[in-house]
Amino acid sequence: MKAVVIQGPGEARLVDIPDPSGGPNDALLQVRMIGLCGTDLNTFRGKNPLVTFPRVLGHEVAATILDPGGTPQNGLREGTAVTPAPYTACGQCASCLRGRPNACRSNQTLGVQRNGALTERIMVPTEKLYSAHLSLKELCLVEPLTVGFHAVARGSVTARDTVAVFGCGGVGLGAISAAAFRGARVIAIDMDDAKLEIGRMAGASEFIHSGKDDLHLRLSELTDGRGPDCIIEAIGLPQTFRASVEEVAFTGRVVYIGYAKEPVAYETSLFVQKELDIRGSRNALPEDFHEVIRMLEGGRFPIDDVISAVVPIEEAPEMLRQWSATPTAFTKIMVQVS
Ligand SMILES: [Zn+2]
Ligand SMILES: [Zn+2]
């Protein structure tokens, strides 16, 4: 069967691979569509330190069940539309023992540490499957949105909060829509007017263009001088890591989902003076998947505005080359598999 394999940095090919095999608790899925995100682009470029080659890409999956396996559960049967959680959990590490398998120390994500779903059929443990009344594009958006939803859960966001989100990329948009879904007032911050507009469609009501506006002044104006109750950093730059701590309200919460590529220097007295809760956020939990599916089933996300291109699997290698050459021209790419 066909698969898109990254054979080395910058080398994507459509190749033939053997059919998948699995155990008694695995379901056989027909892959229908795959979403590609920044992680996949990094993998293609050889810049993802967690990846070894060759690697089949694909962790944002829309699929149909071909065979539900030996112990079908949750009404999963042949023909059910599903999206799988692409993570694994060891069950033994501190995170797993604390009921937070999303941060499993030895997690292996599809298409990153193990072969992914950009192929015709895959086998997945039935407990990882979520069924939903959603289109293929929506199913592919569930996993990337859960990352932002989990960050908002980590920030304990409620309807009483003003939440500022740094970055209106895929992860930031998830955080914006999650905070809005909880009834919070959301301030979107980005350097790109088009991305701020998508932030508006995802649920933000206030906007700060970080290239043109004075960040501190605008945040003060919008919060009567107090600063946002919660700030979510979804970019990964030292200056936005620091600004989150500087701008958040006293006793506020800061959630980091962006990966900073270099060490960040802080004025740590602010941690103490403001008595801040500073939390990391990684991947997502089952409740985040359920919440995203409820939000998407309510038609509350600008699906078509976030998708830059839809290509057949045969054109995926060329699409990756184009994306790598002009990274800002695309946000989300969908690959139609079958
Ligand atoms: Zn992704
Ligand atoms: Zn674990």
Short mmCIF file of C-alpha atoms and ligand atoms in Angstrom, two decimals:
data_model
loop_
_atom_site.label_atom_id
_atom_site.label_comp_id
_atom_site.label_asym_id
_atom_site.label_seq_id
_atom_site.Cartn_x
_atom_site.Cartn_y
_atom_site.Cartn_z
CA MET A 1 0.00 0.00 0.00
CA LYS A 2 1.02 3.61 -0.65
CA ALA A 3 2.77 5.66 2.05
CA VAL A 4 4.58 8.99 2.23
CA VAL A 5 7.99 8.33 3.77
CA ILE A 6 10.62 10.87 4.78
CA GLN A 7 13.86 9.10 3.92
CA GLY A 8 16.21 11.81 5.13
CA PRO A 9 16.21 15.59 5.56
CA GLY A 10 14.32 17.13 2.61
CA GLU A 11 13.65 13.73 1.00
CA ALA A 12 9.97 12.76 0.82
CA ARG A 13 8.80 9.88 -1.39
CA LEU A 14 5.64 7.99 -2.16
CA VAL A 15 6.63 4.34 -1.60
CA ASP A 16 5.03 0.93 -1.24
CA ILE A 17 4.98 -0.50 2.31
CA PRO A 18 3.55 -3.75 3.74
CA ASP A 19 0.03 -3.89 5.20
CA PRO A 20 -0.18 -3.12 8.93
CA SER A 21 -0.37 -5.83 11.59
CA GLY A 22 -1.63 -5.56 15.15
CA GLY A 23 -2.92 -7.31 18.25
CA PRO A 24 -6.40 -8.40 19.41
CA ASN A 25 -7.22 -4.95 20.84
CA ASP A 26 -6.36 -3.09 17.66
CA ALA A 27 -8.81 -1.83 15.04
CA LEU A 28 -7.95 -1.77 11.34
CA LEU A 29 -8.59 1.69 9.87
CA GLN A 30 -8.94 2.97 6.33
CA VAL A 31 -7.13 6.31 6.36
CA ARG A 32 -9.21 8.96 4.55
CA MET A 33 -7.41 12.26 5.18
CA ILE A 34 -4.31 13.49 7.04
CA GLY A 35 -3.55 17.00 8.28
CA LEU A 36 0.03 18.26 8.17
CA CYS A 37 1.32 20.79 10.72
CA GLY A 38 4.58 22.50 11.69
CA THR A 39 5.82 19.30 13.35
CA ASP A 40 5.61 17.48 9.99
CA LEU A 41 7.41 20.33 8.25
CA ASN A 42 10.17 20.16 10.88
CA THR A 43 10.42 16.39 10.39
CA PHE A 44 10.66 16.80 6.61
CA ARG A 45 13.44 19.36 7.08
CA GLY A 46 15.35 17.07 9.45
CA LYS A 47 14.96 19.59 12.28
CA ASN A 48 12.91 17.43 14.66
CA PRO A 49 15.36 15.89 17.17
CA LEU A 50 12.82 13.17 18.13
CA VAL A 51 12.68 11.71 14.61
CA THR A 52 14.89 9.06 13.05
CA PHE A 53 14.66 8.17 9.34
CA PRO A 54 13.05 6.61 7.39
CA ARG A 55 9.73 7.70 8.89
CA VAL A 56 6.12 7.57 7.60
CA LEU A 57 4.54 10.97 8.41
CA GLY A 58 1.05 11.67 9.76
CA HIS A 59 -0.49 12.18 13.20
CA GLU A 60 -3.65 14.24 12.44
CA VAL A 61 -5.96 11.55 11.15
CA ALA A 62 -9.45 11.14 9.68
CA ALA A 63 -10.27 7.45 9.18
CA THR A 64 -13.07 4.91 8.81
CA ILE A 65 -13.10 1.60 10.67
CA LEU A 66 -12.59 -1.42 8.39
CA ASP A 67 -12.45 -3.97 11.23
CA PRO A 68 -13.17 -2.96 14.86
CA GLY A 69 -11.05 -5.84 16.23
CA GLY A 70 -11.83 -8.43 18.88
CA THR A 71 -13.26 -6.28 21.67
CA PRO A 72 -15.20 -3.46 20.03
CA GLN A 73 -16.28 -0.72 22.45
CA ASN A 74 -18.05 2.65 22.48
CA GLY A 75 -20.27 1.66 19.54
CA LEU A 76 -17.26 1.38 17.22
CA ARG A 77 -18.14 -0.73 14.20
CA GLU A 78 -17.25 -1.14 10.54
CA GLY A 79 -17.80 2.18 8.76
CA THR A 80 -17.61 4.41 11.87
CA ALA A 81 -15.73 7.69 11.24
CA VAL A 82 -12.96 8.14 13.83
CA THR A 83 -9.84 10.07 14.74
CA PRO A 84 -7.17 8.37 16.88
CA ALA A 85 -5.15 9.99 19.67
CA PRO A 86 -1.63 9.65 18.19
CA TYR A 87 0.19 9.22 21.52
CA THR A 88 1.27 6.25 23.63
CA ALA A 89 1.64 5.97 27.41
CA CYS A 90 3.92 3.55 29.29
CA GLY A 91 1.74 3.29 32.40
CA GLN A 92 4.81 3.28 34.67
CA CYS A 93 6.33 6.77 34.69
CA ALA A 94 5.43 9.53 37.18
CA SER A 95 3.08 11.23 34.70
CA CYS A 96 1.23 8.03 33.87
CA LEU A 97 0.93 7.09 37.56
CA ARG A 98 -0.51 10.54 38.29
CA GLY A 99 -3.21 10.11 35.60
CA ARG A 100 -1.52 12.48 33.17
CA PRO A 101 -0.46 10.13 30.34
CA ASN A 102 -0.35 13.08 27.91
CA ALA A 103 3.03 13.90 29.46
CA CYS A 104 4.30 10.29 29.47
CA ARG A 105 8.05 10.28 29.74
CA SER A 106 8.39 7.69 26.97
CA ASN A 107 5.53 8.86 24.74
CA GLN A 108 5.79 7.87 21.09
CA THR A 109 3.74 10.03 18.73
CA LEU A 110 2.57 8.69 15.35
CA GLY A 111 4.76 10.04 12.57
CA VAL A 112 7.41 11.22 15.06
CA GLN A 113 8.99 8.44 17.18
CA ARG A 114 7.09 5.73 15.26
CA ASN A 115 5.62 5.38 11.77
CA GLY A 116 2.54 7.53 11.16
CA ALA A 117 -0.72 7.41 9.27
CA LEU A 118 0.09 8.97 5.89
CA THR A 119 -0.65 5.64 4.26
CA GLU A 120 -3.74 3.68 3.21
CA ARG A 121 -4.40 1.55 6.31
CA ILE A 122 -3.23 1.58 9.93
CA MET A 123 -3.88 -0.47 13.07
CA VAL A 124 -4.64 1.44 16.28
CA PRO A 125 -5.70 0.29 19.79
CA THR A 126 -9.49 0.76 19.98
CA GLU A 127 -9.11 2.69 23.27
CA LYS A 128 -7.33 5.46 21.33
CA LEU A 129 -10.25 6.03 18.92
CA TYR A 130 -12.76 8.89 19.08
CA SER A 131 -15.86 8.72 16.90
CA ALA A 132 -17.59 11.95 15.89
CA HIS A 133 -20.21 13.35 13.53
CA LEU A 134 -17.68 15.47 11.69
CA SER A 135 -16.38 15.98 8.14
CA LEU A 136 -12.97 14.54 7.17
CA LYS A 137 -11.34 17.98 7.46
CA GLU A 138 -12.87 18.47 10.91
CA LEU A 139 -11.69 15.04 12.06
CA CYS A 140 -8.14 15.97 11.00
CA LEU A 141 -8.38 19.19 13.04
CA VAL A 142 -9.37 17.44 16.29
CA GLU A 143 -5.84 16.51 17.41
CA PRO A 144 -4.14 19.84 16.62
CA LEU A 145 -6.98 21.70 18.40
CA THR A 146 -6.72 19.48 21.48
CA VAL A 147 -3.23 20.87 22.13
CA GLY A 148 -4.65 24.38 22.64
CA PHE A 149 -7.65 23.00 24.55
CA HIS A 150 -5.32 21.22 26.95
CA ALA A 151 -3.38 24.46 27.54
CA VAL A 152 -6.62 26.24 28.43
CA ALA A 153 -7.50 23.42 30.82
CA ARG A 154 -4.01 23.76 32.38
CA GLY A 155 -4.75 27.50 32.79
CA SER A 156 -7.99 26.68 34.68
CA VAL A 157 -9.77 29.19 32.43
CA THR A 158 -13.36 30.12 33.33
CA ALA A 159 -15.98 32.54 31.97
CA ARG A 160 -14.77 35.21 34.45
CA ASP A 161 -11.29 35.38 32.89
CA THR A 162 -9.61 37.60 30.35
CA VAL A 163 -7.14 35.38 28.49
CA ALA A 164 -4.36 36.62 26.20
CA VAL A 165 -2.92 34.20 23.64
CA PHE A 166 0.50 34.80 22.05
CA GLY A 167 0.40 33.39 18.51
CA CYS A 168 -2.47 32.65 16.13
CA GLY A 169 -0.87 29.58 14.50
CA GLY A 170 -2.54 26.17 14.72
CA VAL A 171 -1.89 25.72 18.45
CA GLY A 172 -2.75 29.32 19.38
CA LEU A 173 -6.03 29.11 17.46
CA GLY A 174 -6.94 26.02 19.47
CA ALA A 175 -6.26 27.94 22.69
CA ILE A 176 -8.34 30.91 21.47
CA SER A 177 -11.30 28.73 20.53
CA ALA A 178 -11.04 26.74 23.79
CA ALA A 179 -10.99 29.88 25.97
CA ALA A 180 -13.91 31.37 24.01
CA PHE A 181 -15.76 28.03 24.27
CA ARG A 182 -15.44 28.33 28.07
CA GLY A 183 -16.93 31.84 27.91
CA ALA A 184 -13.71 33.78 28.60
CA ARG A 185 -12.86 37.10 26.93
CA VAL A 186 -9.95 36.44 24.57
CA ILE A 187 -7.20 38.80 23.39
CA ALA A 188 -5.31 37.47 20.33
CA ILE A 189 -1.71 38.65 19.82
CA ASP A 190 0.17 38.12 16.54
CA MET A 191 2.36 39.98 14.02
CA ASP A 192 0.19 39.08 11.04
CA ASP A 193 -3.16 40.77 10.30
CA ALA A 194 -4.49 37.76 8.37
CA LYS A 195 -3.76 35.47 11.34
CA LEU A 196 -5.43 37.92 13.74
CA GLU A 197 -8.52 37.81 11.51
CA ILE A 198 -8.61 34.00 11.79
CA GLY A 199 -8.17 34.51 15.55
CA ARG A 200 -11.34 36.61 15.45
CA MET A 201 -13.23 33.85 13.65
CA ALA A 202 -11.98 31.35 16.24
CA GLY A 203 -13.44 33.44 19.09
CA ALA A 204 -11.09 36.31 20.05
CA SER A 205 -12.80 39.67 20.65
CA GLU A 206 -9.71 41.89 21.11
CA PHE A 207 -6.54 42.03 19.01
CA ILE A 208 -2.99 43.24 19.41
CA HIS A 209 -0.62 43.47 16.45
CA SER A 210 2.70 42.96 18.18
CA GLY A 211 4.61 44.64 15.33
CA LYS A 212 2.53 47.85 15.35
CA ASP A 213 0.92 48.14 18.82
CA ASP A 214 2.55 48.75 22.19
CA LEU A 215 1.90 45.41 23.90
CA HIS A 216 2.03 46.65 27.50
CA LEU A 217 -0.10 49.72 26.80
CA ARG A 218 -2.78 47.79 24.93
CA LEU A 219 -2.98 44.98 27.49
CA SER A 220 -3.27 47.59 30.29
CA GLU A 221 -6.03 49.45 28.44
CA LEU A 222 -7.96 46.26 27.85
CA THR A 223 -7.74 45.09 31.50
CA ASP A 224 -8.08 48.33 33.53
CA GLY A 225 -4.36 48.23 34.24
CA ARG A 226 -4.44 44.77 35.87
CA GLY A 227 -3.18 42.57 33.03
CA PRO A 228 -4.82 39.37 31.73
CA ASP A 229 -5.86 36.70 34.28
CA CYS A 230 -4.22 34.03 32.14
CA ILE A 231 -1.63 34.23 29.36
CA ILE A 232 -0.98 31.36 26.98
CA GLU A 233 2.30 31.36 25.07
CA ALA A 234 2.00 29.46 21.75
CA ILE A 235 5.01 30.78 19.84
CA GLY A 236 8.20 29.69 21.63
CA LEU A 237 10.27 32.89 21.55
CA PRO A 238 12.30 34.16 24.54
CA GLN A 239 10.62 37.59 24.34
CA THR A 240 7.09 36.15 24.47
CA PHE A 241 8.10 33.72 27.25
CA ARG A 242 9.24 36.76 29.26
CA ALA A 243 6.35 39.02 28.24
CA SER A 244 3.90 36.39 29.54
CA VAL A 245 5.32 36.71 33.05
CA GLU A 246 5.67 40.51 32.82
CA GLU A 247 2.16 41.21 31.51
CA VAL A 248 0.03 38.67 33.38
CA ALA A 249 -2.02 39.97 36.34
CA PHE A 250 -0.89 39.51 39.95
CA THR A 251 -1.83 35.94 41.04
CA GLY A 252 -2.44 35.15 37.36
CA ARG A 253 -1.63 31.98 35.42
CA VAL A 254 0.92 31.54 32.64
CA VAL A 255 0.76 28.48 30.39
CA TYR A 256 3.59 27.59 28.03
CA ILE A 257 2.96 25.40 24.98
CA GLY A 258 5.53 26.94 22.64
CA TYR A 259 8.95 25.24 22.55
CA ALA A 260 11.70 27.82 23.05
CA LYS A 261 14.77 26.85 21.03
CA GLU A 262 17.20 28.64 23.34
CA PRO A 263 17.49 29.37 27.10
CA VAL A 264 15.34 32.25 28.38
CA ALA A 265 16.52 34.76 31.04
CA TYR A 266 13.85 35.86 33.55
CA GLU A 267 13.33 38.50 36.21
CA THR A 268 12.35 35.79 38.70
CA SER A 269 11.23 38.27 41.37
CA LEU A 270 8.02 38.59 39.34
CA PHE A 271 7.25 34.89 39.97
CA VAL A 272 7.31 35.63 43.69
CA GLN A 273 5.84 39.15 43.80
CA LYS A 274 2.88 38.20 41.62
CA GLU A 275 2.60 34.73 43.17
CA LEU A 276 2.23 33.26 39.70
CA ASP A 277 1.13 29.82 38.61
CA ILE A 278 3.44 28.95 35.70
CA ARG A 279 2.52 25.71 33.95
CA GLY A 280 3.73 23.74 30.99
CA SER A 281 1.27 22.03 28.65
CA ARG A 282 1.96 19.04 26.47
CA ASN A 283 -0.23 17.03 24.05
CA ALA A 284 -3.75 16.36 25.37
CA LEU A 285 -5.96 14.14 27.53
CA PRO A 286 -9.12 12.23 26.53
CA GLU A 287 -11.34 14.99 28.01
CA ASP A 288 -9.64 17.50 25.68
CA PHE A 289 -10.55 15.31 22.68
CA HIS A 290 -14.18 15.14 23.85
CA GLU A 291 -14.34 18.92 24.36
CA VAL A 292 -12.89 19.68 20.89
CA ILE A 293 -15.34 17.26 19.26
CA ARG A 294 -18.26 18.98 21.06
CA MET A 295 -16.99 22.39 19.91
CA LEU A 296 -16.55 21.25 16.29
CA GLU A 297 -19.93 19.47 16.25
CA GLY A 298 -21.41 22.85 17.25
CA GLY A 299 -19.88 24.35 14.07
CA ARG A 300 -17.90 26.93 16.03
CA PHE A 301 -14.58 26.84 14.21
CA PRO A 302 -13.59 28.46 10.85
CA ILE A 303 -12.50 25.15 9.27
CA ASP A 304 -12.01 26.29 5.69
CA ASP A 305 -10.18 29.50 6.65
CA VAL A 306 -7.36 27.61 8.39
CA ILE A 307 -6.77 25.10 5.56
CA SER A 308 -4.35 26.41 2.92
CA ALA A 309 -4.39 23.43 0.54
CA VAL A 310 -5.87 19.97 0.02
CA VAL A 311 -3.78 17.59 -2.15
CA PRO A 312 -4.00 13.90 -3.10
CA ILE A 313 -1.43 11.59 -1.45
CA GLU A 314 0.53 11.34 -4.73
CA GLU A 315 1.23 15.09 -4.55
CA ALA A 316 2.16 15.17 -0.85
CA PRO A 317 5.98 14.91 -1.40
CA GLU A 318 5.93 17.88 -3.80
CA MET A 319 3.66 19.80 -1.42
CA LEU A 320 6.20 19.31 1.40
CA ARG A 321 8.97 20.68 -0.83
CA GLN A 322 6.86 23.75 -1.70
CA TRP A 323 5.90 24.29 1.94
CA SER A 324 9.52 24.08 3.03
CA ALA A 325 10.53 26.62 0.35
CA THR A 326 7.73 29.09 1.29
CA PRO A 327 6.74 28.24 4.89
CA THR A 328 4.62 31.37 5.45
CA ALA A 329 2.46 30.64 2.38
CA PHE A 330 0.72 27.74 4.16
CA THR A 331 -0.74 27.14 7.60
CA LYS A 332 -2.52 23.81 7.42
CA ILE A 333 -2.30 21.30 4.55
CA MET A 334 -4.67 18.36 4.16
CA VAL A 335 -3.74 15.20 2.25
CA GLN A 336 -6.61 13.23 0.76
CA VAL A 337 -5.67 9.55 1.05
CA SER A 338 -8.84 7.69 0.00
ZN ZN B 1 0.24 18.32 14.27
ZN ZN B 2 4.43 7.00 31.07
#
